[in-house]
Structure formats: structure tokens, C-alpha cells
Amino acid sequence: MEESTIAKQNKNVPVLPWMRSPVDVSKFEELKMALQNMGFKTLFPVQLAVWQETIGPGAFERDLCINSPTGSGKTLAYALPIVQMLSTRAVKHLRALVVLPTRDLALQVKQVFAAIAPAVGLSVGLAVGQSSIADEISELIKKPEHEAGICYDPQDVLQELQSSVDILVATPGRLMDHITTTKGFTLEHLCYLVVDETDRMLREAYQSWLPTVLKLTRIYDENLMPGVNNFLPFASGSLKTIRRCGVERGFKGKSYPRLVKMVCASKLKPLYLVAVLQHLGGEKCIVFTSSVESTHRLCTLLNFFGDLKVKIKEYSGLQRQSVRSKTLKAFREGEIQVLVSSDAMTRGMDIEGVRNIINYDMPAYVKTYVHRAGRTARAGQTGRCITLLRVHEVKRFKKLLQKADNDSCPSYSIPSSSVESLHPFYLSALEKLKETVQSETSRKAKVGPKFSRVSKGEKKSLEE
Ligand SMILES: Nc1ncnc2c1ncn2[C@@H]1O[C@H](COP(=O)(O)OP(=O)(O)OP(=O)(O)O)[C@@H](O)[C@H]1O
């Protein structure tokens, strides 16, 4: 074979090891169309593996713990078998519960279920506190239709309340609200429980939601109530996925294409960041900082730089949900090119086309590094992860990389002329930032201690 042909073929080989053996999904008739509508022609390895353990020979005989690299398709890995199994159900009951730590992640997972479940006649609900509890209840619980004017025993009415959804995606807080107060909300028919982002879910107690759910499902299991879970042979086995935040494997001994470090003087960090952003020429980026306060400060500063030819927005837990959703939509659609965020908000977030991750603040732990880096190069796409380091951080960063099976990574060089030319803009942006911070601080002082989280952070040096 000619060298050029071989080179061409090699170019087509997927970079990531887990993508090298795709599976033809045409045999899964029921969901085939839905998957094709999503533009998916093959299953990813983790999806095939879970399918084998559930619908395939494994036949849901045991609980599952799924651990695979970020961006490898874990959501669909559990969504597909659940939807496939429930597709034969006759009566609508809440049979699958997926719990995630944040509202944004829950919305994302709900979208995946919503893309495939209707194809087999299933409905998906969301309990995340996005709307009022009354609105949520009316979405989740179907009231009996009684003739007007006839009086019924409340107990009968209660028994007639039924779930409007087969699958519920929830955050722990709202789930607990429904468990404790919503009439007609029951877990007695639950067959599948997915604990997504498990390490985080188990580290934080979240009102003891897990013991509560397990206790409630066990009560019904133990009592073997007639009619409960009896439509499927595997009904008592719940499905759990555990996302351990371990190190991405599979790159040992090979160059790691997505890793770039950059060293700069600490006071000039924002300058270097701007130079990098300009260098990336409008490619979609997420810039990670260490806290909501520095997210706010950095984003404000960047926007004072004048015309950077990229739209930069903050994405933070201090913002209202509606603001965050709007920002995320604009980022997905490419109207915003740079999102500045801290870790809590973006974990597990799936946004197509993020080409670059920039660690403005170095991550403290390797797992944080992996989660951040995992926002790019998803589903076999390419991407890079750039870390801005102060000189004294280099040694620690190298150690952190070794924990991720990486011995080295290239330095990213920016011509000094591009950094120097930005200096005057930086000085004037800093001045404007100081004024903004001062006016924000005095405004918040008038409002009261509610905003103490922001003002505390703002006491830090602005140039930091
Ligand atoms: N079979 C498939 N074919 C093509 N693309 C897919 C397939 N399955 C999933 N994807 C895409 O891959 C991306 C990553 O999927 P997903 O968010 O489920 O990854 P993940 O493993 O949960 O990542 P993380 O650990 O970071 O949460 C998504 O954009 C999804 O649409």
C-alpha cells in the first residue's frame, strides 16, 4: 500500500482507544430510529458493555458500577437499557429514577431520555426545582377525572392518583420534597435507580436521600405487595451506575494530545489569558477558576479589555437559574465563545464543540483536572487543555500529571509582542474592575450579609 494511503487511513483511526471498536446498532429495532434521529450510528464501547450486562446475556442480574472516561457516553449507556426494558410496560408507573447533584446536569440527562423514551411510548419527568412545586406536581402526578359536583372520600382520591411519568430525573432536594409531601408520589414500582456522578453524590449526604429511597423501595420489595414490580422478571434488581472519578487510562506510553501547560508571572495572568484567547481565534473555550468569586472577577475584567472579538460570559452558582440557562444556551449555540466558570457548575456538562479548556487556576486534585479536561474532546472529537501556571506551581502540576499517567506535556508559547501590546488595555481594564468591585461591594453592604460570599472573595488582590 502506498505510504500516503496508509497515512490517510491512520488519520481516520479514532484517537481514543474506547472508540476503536464501534458496534452497529441496527439490531436494536425499537430504539434504532430514535438513535438515528440523534445522529448516532454505532454504540460506544461503554454503551455496548452495559447493554451486554442488561439486555444482553447479563440480563440485569446484578447492580452495575460504570466507570469510563469522561465524554465516553455513560448517559446513553444507562438510558438505553432502561428505556428498552420499560418499553414493554402496560401501566404507567414511576419505574426508573435517575438522581444527579445539580439542576443543570439533571436537565442534560433529561434531554437524553427525552430523545429516546417517546419512541417507545414512555414519558420522562424532571424534579429539580426549576418551576414551583405545584407546577412540578401537576407534571408528575395525574389526578383522577371525576364528575363535577360529586363528593369523594379523600382516601379514594389518593389511591387514584397516578404517576404521569415512567422515568424521573431529579436532584436530591426536590426528590426529597416529593417523597415527603407530594400526594400520590410513590417509589413502590421503582425498578431502576441510577446514581449519576456517584462519588459526589455519596460524599455529600443531600438530606440522606439515598438511604430514604433504598428504604422505601425495600419496604415494597420485602412486603412483596401484589401488583408491585411483577411485570418484569428482574424487577427487584435496581440499576446503579457509579461514576468513579479515576484517572483516564489508555494513554500510557503515548503522547497525550490534549495537554498543554503555560508558565507566566502571576500578576500578568489575566494578560496571558487574553493573549491565549486571541490566539485561539474564537474557538469555543471554558476557562476554569478556583471559585465563584474569581469567576466573577475574571469575567468582569476580561469584558473590560475592549474588543476581544470573542463573547465572554460568566457561569456561576451565584447567578439565577434563568440567567445560567440563557448563558448555556447561547454557549451551546455558539453566540458566546468563552465561558468562565468554577468547577461545581460544569462537572459532567456536555457541550458540543468545546475545543479548549483553560485552567486559569490550577486544579488542586487530579480528579478535578480530569473532570475539567473532560469537557473537551468528547465523543471522539479533538480538543486541548491549557493550564496557566505560576513558576512555583510547575513542580506540583507535574506531580499531578504523573498521577494521570502523564510524564510531560508541551508548553504553549505566545509571542511576547502579543502580550506586550495588550498591556495598556490591561491597565485600564484593571482600573475599571477596581471601580466596579468597589461599587458592587458598597451596594451589597447596603443589601446585607446575604452577599457575603462575593464580598469576601473580592477582598483578595485584584491582580491575583
Ligand atoms: N453512540 C454514540 N454515538 C455518537 N455520539 C455519542 C454516542 N453516545 C453518546 N454520544 C455523545 O457523546 C457525548 C458524551 O456523552 P456523555 O455526556 O454521556 O458522556 P459521559 O461519559 O457521561 O461524560 P462525563 O463523565 O463527562 O459526564 C455526548 O455529546 C453524546 O451526545
PDB file of N, CA, C and O in Angstrom, residues 133-187:
ATOM      1  N   ILE A 133     -43.188  24.074  43.089  1.00  0.00           N
ATOM      2  CA  ILE A 133     -43.502  22.674  43.435  1.00  0.00           C
ATOM      3  C   ILE A 133     -44.877  22.299  42.904  1.00  0.00           C
ATOM      4  O   ILE A 133     -45.088  21.183  42.419  1.00  0.00           O
ATOM      5  N   ALA A 134     -45.818  23.261  42.905  1.00  0.00           N
ATOM      6  CA  ALA A 134     -47.170  22.958  42.411  1.00  0.00           C
ATOM      7  C   ALA A 134     -47.129  22.602  40.924  1.00  0.00           C
ATOM      8  O   ALA A 134     -47.756  21.626  40.486  1.00  0.00           O
ATOM      9  N   ASP A 135     -46.361  23.371  40.154  1.00  0.00           N
ATOM     10  CA  ASP A 135     -46.246  23.082  38.718  1.00  0.00           C
ATOM     11  C   ASP A 135     -45.607  21.713  38.501  1.00  0.00           C
ATOM     12  O   ASP A 135     -46.005  20.931  37.638  1.00  0.00           O
ATOM     13  N   GLU A 136     -44.589  21.453  39.304  1.00  0.00           N
ATOM     14  CA  GLU A 136     -43.889  20.175  39.150  1.00  0.00           C
ATOM     15  C   GLU A 136     -44.833  19.017  39.456  1.00  0.00           C
ATOM     16  O   GLU A 136     -44.866  18.022  38.733  1.00  0.00           O
ATOM     17  N   ILE A 137     -45.623  19.181  40.527  1.00  0.00           N
ATOM     18  CA  ILE A 137     -46.558  18.109  40.902  1.00  0.00           C
ATOM     19  C   ILE A 137     -47.547  17.867  39.761  1.00  0.00           C
ATOM     20  O   ILE A 137     -47.838  16.724  39.398  1.00  0.00           O
ATOM     21  N   SER A 138     -48.040  18.959  39.161  1.00  0.00           N
ATOM     22  CA  SER A 138     -49.025  18.743  38.093  1.00  0.00           C
ATOM     23  C   SER A 138     -48.392  18.063  36.875  1.00  0.00           C
ATOM     24  O   SER A 138     -49.076  17.404  36.106  1.00  0.00           O
ATOM     25  N   GLU A 139     -47.078  18.193  36.716  1.00  0.00           N
ATOM     26  CA  GLU A 139     -46.394  17.482  35.619  1.00  0.00           C
ATOM     27  C   GLU A 139     -46.193  16.006  35.955  1.00  0.00           C
ATOM     28  O   GLU A 139     -46.203  15.152  35.085  1.00  0.00           O
ATOM     29  N   LEU A 140     -46.007  15.743  37.269  1.00  0.00           N
ATOM     30  CA  LEU A 140     -45.610  14.381  37.654  1.00  0.00           C
ATOM     31  C   LEU A 140     -46.776  13.486  38.059  1.00  0.00           C
ATOM     32  O   LEU A 140     -46.700  12.268  37.957  1.00  0.00           O
ATOM     33  N   ILE A 141     -47.842  14.099  38.560  1.00  0.00           N
ATOM     34  CA  ILE A 141     -48.950  13.304  39.099  1.00  0.00           C
ATOM     35  C   ILE A 141     -50.240  13.570  38.322  1.00  0.00           C
ATOM     36  O   ILE A 141     -50.625  14.723  38.125  1.00  0.00           O
ATOM     37  N   LYS A 142     -50.881  12.489  37.923  1.00  0.00           N
ATOM     38  CA  LYS A 142     -52.131  12.619  37.180  1.00  0.00           C
ATOM     39  C   LYS A 142     -53.294  12.500  38.154  1.00  0.00           C
ATOM     40  O   LYS A 142     -53.374  11.551  38.930  1.00  0.00           O
ATOM     41  N   LYS A 143     -54.187  13.507  38.111  1.00  0.00           N
ATOM     42  CA  LYS A 143     -55.337  13.449  39.019  1.00  0.00           C
ATOM     43  C   LYS A 143     -56.464  12.682  38.347  1.00  0.00           C
ATOM     44  O   LYS A 143     -56.626  12.731  37.131  1.00  0.00           O
ATOM     45  N   PRO A 144     -57.295  11.979  39.152  1.00  0.00           N
ATOM     46  CA  PRO A 144     -58.432  11.277  38.555  1.00  0.00           C
ATOM     47  C   PRO A 144     -59.449  12.267  38.001  1.00  0.00           C
ATOM     48  O   PRO A 144     -59.626  13.344  38.560  1.00  0.00           O
ATOM     49  N   GLU A 145     -60.096  11.906  36.912  1.00  0.00           N
ATOM     50  CA  GLU A 145     -61.107  12.817  36.356  1.00  0.00           C
ATOM     51  C   GLU A 145     -62.474  12.440  36.901  1.00  0.00           C
ATOM     52  O   GLU A 145     -63.077  11.451  36.504  1.00  0.00           O
ATOM     53  N   HIS A 146     -62.948  13.234  37.878  1.00  0.00           N
ATOM     54  CA  HIS A 146     -64.248  12.945  38.478  1.00  0.00           C
ATOM     55  C   HIS A 146     -65.303  13.877  37.929  1.00  0.00           C
ATOM     56  O   HIS A 146     -65.012  15.004  37.511  1.00  0.00           O
ATOM     57  N   GLU A 147     -66.528  13.376  37.981  1.00  0.00           N
ATOM     58  CA  GLU A 147     -67.601  14.251  37.512  1.00  0.00           C
ATOM     59  C   GLU A 147     -67.774  15.406  38.495  1.00  0.00           C
ATOM     60  O   GLU A 147     -67.656  15.235  39.699  1.00  0.00           O
ATOM     61  N   ALA A 148     -68.083  16.561  37.950  1.00  0.00           N
ATOM     62  CA  ALA A 148     -68.235  17.741  38.793  1.00  0.00           C
ATOM     63  C   ALA A 148     -69.386  17.574  39.770  1.00  0.00           C
ATOM     64  O   ALA A 148     -70.389  16.934  39.472  1.00  0.00           O
ATOM     65  N   GLY A 149     -69.222  18.084  40.958  1.00  0.00           N
ATOM     66  CA  GLY A 149     -70.313  18.098  41.928  1.00  0.00           C
ATOM     67  C   GLY A 149     -70.431  16.839  42.763  1.00  0.00           C
ATOM     68  O   GLY A 149     -71.165  16.807  43.734  1.00  0.00           O
ATOM     69  N   ILE A 150     -69.688  15.786  42.443  1.00  0.00           N
ATOM     70  CA  ILE A 150     -69.813  14.560  43.234  1.00  0.00           C
ATOM     71  C   ILE A 150     -68.701  14.533  44.277  1.00  0.00           C
ATOM     72  O   ILE A 150     -67.539  14.817  43.980  1.00  0.00           O
ATOM     73  N   CYS A 151     -69.078  14.186  45.510  1.00  0.00           N
ATOM     74  CA  CYS A 151     -68.117  14.212  46.597  1.00  0.00           C
ATOM     75  C   CYS A 151     -67.460  12.831  46.776  1.00  0.00           C
ATOM     76  O   CYS A 151     -68.143  11.816  46.769  1.00  0.00           O
ATOM     77  N   TYR A 152     -66.149  12.816  46.881  1.00  0.00           N
ATOM     78  CA  TYR A 152     -65.444  11.541  47.028  1.00  0.00           C
ATOM     79  C   TYR A 152     -64.687  11.488  48.338  1.00  0.00           C
ATOM     80  O   TYR A 152     -64.266  12.514  48.870  1.00  0.00           O
ATOM     81  N   ASP A 153     -64.493  10.289  48.840  1.00  0.00           N
ATOM     82  CA  ASP A 153     -63.667  10.101  50.023  1.00  0.00           C
ATOM     83  C   ASP A 153     -62.215  10.452  49.640  1.00  0.00           C
ATOM     84  O   ASP A 153     -61.680   9.899  48.669  1.00  0.00           O
ATOM     85  N   PRO A 154     -61.543  11.351  50.411  1.00  0.00           N
ATOM     86  CA  PRO A 154     -60.168  11.745  50.053  1.00  0.00           C
ATOM     87  C   PRO A 154     -59.233  10.542  49.929  1.00  0.00           C
ATOM     88  O   PRO A 154     -58.309  10.543  49.140  1.00  0.00           O
ATOM     89  N   GLN A 155     -59.492   9.503  50.740  1.00  0.00           N
ATOM     90  CA  GLN A 155     -58.636   8.325  50.683  1.00  0.00           C
ATOM     91  C   GLN A 155     -58.710   7.637  49.311  1.00  0.00           C
ATOM     92  O   GLN A 155     -57.718   7.193  48.750  1.00  0.00           O
ATOM     93  N   ASP A 156     -59.938   7.604  48.748  1.00  0.00           N
ATOM     94  CA  ASP A 156     -60.107   7.003  47.415  1.00  0.00           C
ATOM     95  C   ASP A 156     -59.355   7.816  46.378  1.00  0.00           C
ATOM     96  O   ASP A 156     -58.703   7.280  45.487  1.00  0.00           O
ATOM     97  N   VAL A 157     -59.491   9.154  46.536  1.00  0.00           N
ATOM     98  CA  VAL A 157     -58.835  10.036  45.561  1.00  0.00           C
ATOM     99  C   VAL A 157     -57.332   9.794  45.585  1.00  0.00           C
ATOM    100  O   VAL A 157     -56.675   9.677  44.566  1.00  0.00           O
ATOM    101  N   LEU A 158     -56.789   9.661  46.821  1.00  0.00           N
ATOM    102  CA  LEU A 158     -55.356   9.436  46.983  1.00  0.00           C
ATOM    103  C   LEU A 158     -54.916   8.172  46.250  1.00  0.00           C
ATOM    104  O   LEU A 158     -53.902   8.134  45.570  1.00  0.00           O
ATOM    105  N   GLN A 159     -55.737   7.127  46.400  1.00  0.00           N
ATOM    106  CA  GLN A 159     -55.377   5.871  45.747  1.00  0.00           C
ATOM    107  C   GLN A 159     -55.411   5.985  44.226  1.00  0.00           C
ATOM    108  O   GLN A 159     -54.753   5.243  43.515  1.00  0.00           O
ATOM    109  N   GLU A 160     -56.240   6.912  43.745  1.00  0.00           N
ATOM    110  CA  GLU A 160     -56.364   7.023  42.302  1.00  0.00           C
ATOM    111  C   GLU A 160     -55.308   7.919  41.670  1.00  0.00           C
ATOM    112  O   GLU A 160     -55.202   7.993  40.463  1.00  0.00           O
ATOM    113  N   LEU A 161     -54.579   8.645  42.515  1.00  0.00           N
ATOM    114  CA  LEU A 161     -53.519   9.491  41.952  1.00  0.00           C
ATOM    115  C   LEU A 161     -52.478   8.594  41.295  1.00  0.00           C
ATOM    116  O   LEU A 161     -52.081   7.583  41.867  1.00  0.00           O
ATOM    117  N   GLN A 162     -52.067   8.976  40.109  1.00  0.00           N
ATOM    118  CA  GLN A 162     -51.103   8.123  39.410  1.00  0.00           C
ATOM    119  C   GLN A 162     -49.962   8.916  38.837  1.00  0.00           C
ATOM    120  O   GLN A 162     -50.114  10.102  38.532  1.00  0.00           O
ATOM    121  N   SER A 163     -48.856   8.239  38.648  1.00  0.00           N
ATOM    122  CA  SER A 163     -47.711   8.930  38.074  1.00  0.00           C
ATOM    123  C   SER A 163     -47.977   9.261  36.605  1.00  0.00           C
ATOM    124  O   SER A 163     -48.550   8.463  35.872  1.00  0.00           O
ATOM    125  N   SER A 164     -47.562  10.443  36.196  1.00  0.00           N
ATOM    126  CA  SER A 164     -47.662  10.801  34.773  1.00  0.00           C
ATOM    127  C   SER A 164     -46.393  10.430  34.034  1.00  0.00           C
ATOM    128  O   SER A 164     -46.291  10.615  32.842  1.00  0.00           O
ATOM    129  N   VAL A 165     -45.387   9.971  34.787  1.00  0.00           N
ATOM    130  CA  VAL A 165     -44.108   9.686  34.120  1.00  0.00           C
ATOM    131  C   VAL A 165     -43.625   8.269  34.442  1.00  0.00           C
ATOM    132  O   VAL A 165     -43.924   7.712  35.493  1.00  0.00           O
ATOM    133  N   ASP A 166     -42.862   7.716  33.492  1.00  0.00           N
ATOM    134  CA  ASP A 166     -42.262   6.398  33.706  1.00  0.00           C
ATOM    135  C   ASP A 166     -40.853   6.543  34.269  1.00  0.00           C
ATOM    136  O   ASP A 166     -40.361   5.690  34.993  1.00  0.00           O
ATOM    137  N   ILE A 167     -40.230   7.644  33.868  1.00  0.00           N
ATOM    138  CA  ILE A 167     -38.831   7.868  34.255  1.00  0.00           C
ATOM    139  C   ILE A 167     -38.732   9.262  34.861  1.00  0.00           C
ATOM    140  O   ILE A 167     -39.275  10.212  34.294  1.00  0.00           O
ATOM    141  N   LEU A 168     -38.060   9.364  35.987  1.00  0.00           N
ATOM    142  CA  LEU A 168     -37.919  10.676  36.615  1.00  0.00           C
ATOM    143  C   LEU A 168     -36.443  11.011  36.790  1.00  0.00           C
ATOM    144  O   LEU A 168     -35.668  10.203  37.303  1.00  0.00           O
ATOM    145  N   VAL A 169     -36.065  12.190  36.328  1.00  0.00           N
ATOM    146  CA  VAL A 169     -34.701  12.675  36.542  1.00  0.00           C
ATOM    147  C   VAL A 169     -34.794  13.763  37.604  1.00  0.00           C
ATOM    148  O   VAL A 169     -35.579  14.704  37.466  1.00  0.00           O
ATOM    149  N   ALA A 170     -34.023  13.618  38.674  1.00  0.00           N
ATOM    150  CA  ALA A 170     -34.232  14.519  39.820  1.00  0.00           C
ATOM    151  C   ALA A 170     -32.929  14.926  40.485  1.00  0.00           C
ATOM    152  O   ALA A 170     -31.903  14.258  40.352  1.00  0.00           O
ATOM    153  N   THR A 171     -33.007  16.051  41.188  1.00  0.00           N
ATOM    154  CA  THR A 171     -31.925  16.397  42.117  1.00  0.00           C
ATOM    155  C   THR A 171     -32.388  15.973  43.517  1.00  0.00           C
ATOM    156  O   THR A 171     -33.610  15.893  43.765  1.00  0.00           O
ATOM    157  N   PRO A 172     -31.454  15.697  44.427  1.00  0.00           N
ATOM    158  CA  PRO A 172     -31.854  15.121  45.714  1.00  0.00           C
ATOM    159  C   PRO A 172     -32.856  15.962  46.511  1.00  0.00           C
ATOM    160  O   PRO A 172     -33.790  15.421  47.100  1.00  0.00           O
ATOM    161  N   GLY A 173     -32.651  17.300  46.516  1.00  0.00           N
ATOM    162  CA  GLY A 173     -33.515  18.164  47.335  1.00  0.00           C
ATOM    163  C   GLY A 173     -34.970  18.061  46.902  1.00  0.00           C
ATOM    164  O   GLY A 173     -35.863  17.806  47.733  1.00  0.00           O
ATOM    165  N   ARG A 174     -35.208  18.258  45.625  1.00  0.00           N
ATOM    166  CA  ARG A 174     -36.581  18.199  45.135  1.00  0.00           C
ATOM    167  C   ARG A 174     -37.174  16.781  45.247  1.00  0.00           C
ATOM    168  O   ARG A 174     -38.354  16.590  45.515  1.00  0.00           O
ATOM    169  N   LEU A 175     -36.317  15.806  45.055  1.00  0.00           N
ATOM    170  CA  LEU A 175     -36.792  14.433  45.199  1.00  0.00           C
ATOM    171  C   LEU A 175     -37.323  14.218  46.613  1.00  0.00           C
ATOM    172  O   LEU A 175     -38.421  13.676  46.813  1.00  0.00           O
ATOM    173  N   MET A 176     -36.544  14.696  47.603  1.00  0.00           N
ATOM    174  CA  MET A 176     -36.973  14.535  48.996  1.00  0.00           C
ATOM    175  C   MET A 176     -38.273  15.293  49.258  1.00  0.00           C
ATOM    176  O   MET A 176     -39.140  14.827  49.995  1.00  0.00           O
ATOM    177  N   ASP A 177     -38.414  16.473  48.638  1.00  0.00           N
ATOM    178  CA  ASP A 177     -39.663  17.229  48.799  1.00  0.00           C
ATOM    179  C   ASP A 177     -40.846  16.385  48.327  1.00  0.00           C
ATOM    180  O   ASP A 177     -41.878  16.302  48.991  1.00  0.00           O
ATOM    181  N   HIS A 178     -40.690  15.770  47.165  1.00  0.00           N
ATOM    182  CA  HIS A 178     -41.802  14.974  46.634  1.00  0.00           C
ATOM    183  C   HIS A 178     -42.063  13.737  47.490  1.00  0.00           C
ATOM    184  O   HIS A 178     -43.201  13.357  47.724  1.00  0.00           O
ATOM    185  N   ILE A 179     -40.960  13.120  47.948  1.00  0.00           N
ATOM    186  CA  ILE A 179     -41.133  11.918  48.779  1.00  0.00           C
ATOM    187  C   ILE A 179     -41.918  12.268  50.041  1.00  0.00           C
ATOM    188  O   ILE A 179     -42.826  11.555  50.457  1.00  0.00           O
ATOM    189  N   THR A 180     -41.567  13.395  50.652  1.00  0.00           N
ATOM    190  CA  THR A 180     -42.178  13.697  51.953  1.00  0.00           C
ATOM    191  C   THR A 180     -43.537  14.388  51.838  1.00  0.00           C
ATOM    192  O   THR A 180     -44.377  14.240  52.719  1.00  0.00           O
ATOM    193  N   THR A 181     -43.754  15.144  50.766  1.00  0.00           N
ATOM    194  CA  THR A 181     -45.004  15.932  50.777  1.00  0.00           C
ATOM    195  C   THR A 181     -45.968  15.698  49.609  1.00  0.00           C
ATOM    196  O   THR A 181     -47.137  16.018  49.723  1.00  0.00           O
ATOM    197  N   THR A 182     -45.492  15.193  48.491  1.00  0.00           N
ATOM    198  CA  THR A 182     -46.385  15.134  47.322  1.00  0.00           C
ATOM    199  C   THR A 182     -47.322  13.933  47.380  1.00  0.00           C
ATOM    200  O   THR A 182     -46.865  12.780  47.406  1.00  0.00           O
ATOM    201  N   LYS A 183     -48.602  14.238  47.397  1.00  0.00           N
ATOM    202  CA  LYS A 183     -49.590  13.152  47.450  1.00  0.00           C
ATOM    203  C   LYS A 183     -49.551  12.375  46.138  1.00  0.00           C
ATOM    204  O   LYS A 183     -49.537  12.953  45.060  1.00  0.00           O
ATOM    205  N   GLY A 184     -49.515  11.054  46.264  1.00  0.00           N
ATOM    206  CA  GLY A 184     -49.526  10.217  45.063  1.00  0.00           C
ATOM    207  C   GLY A 184     -48.135   9.932  44.522  1.00  0.00           C
ATOM    208  O   GLY A 184     -47.984   9.125  43.620  1.00  0.00           O
ATOM    209  N   PHE A 185     -47.090  10.579  45.090  1.00  0.00           N
ATOM    210  CA  PHE A 185     -45.725  10.300  44.633  1.00  0.00           C
ATOM    211  C   PHE A 185     -45.235   9.058  45.365  1.00  0.00           C
ATOM    212  O   PHE A 185     -45.137   9.043  46.586  1.00  0.00           O
ATOM    213  N   THR A 186     -44.956   8.013  44.631  1.00  0.00           N
ATOM    214  CA  THR A 186     -44.534   6.778  45.286  1.00  0.00           C
ATOM    215  C   THR A 186     -43.396   6.105  44.530  1.00  0.00           C
ATOM    216  O   THR A 186     -43.297   6.222  43.307  1.00  0.00           O
ATOM    217  N   LEU A 187     -42.554   5.424  45.297  1.00  0.00           N
ATOM    218  CA  LEU A 187     -41.445   4.682  44.684  1.00  0.00           C
ATOM    219  C   LEU A 187     -41.733   3.185  44.707  1.00  0.00           C
ATOM    220  O   LEU A 187     -40.847   2.374  44.506  1.00  0.00           O
TER     221      LEU A 187
END
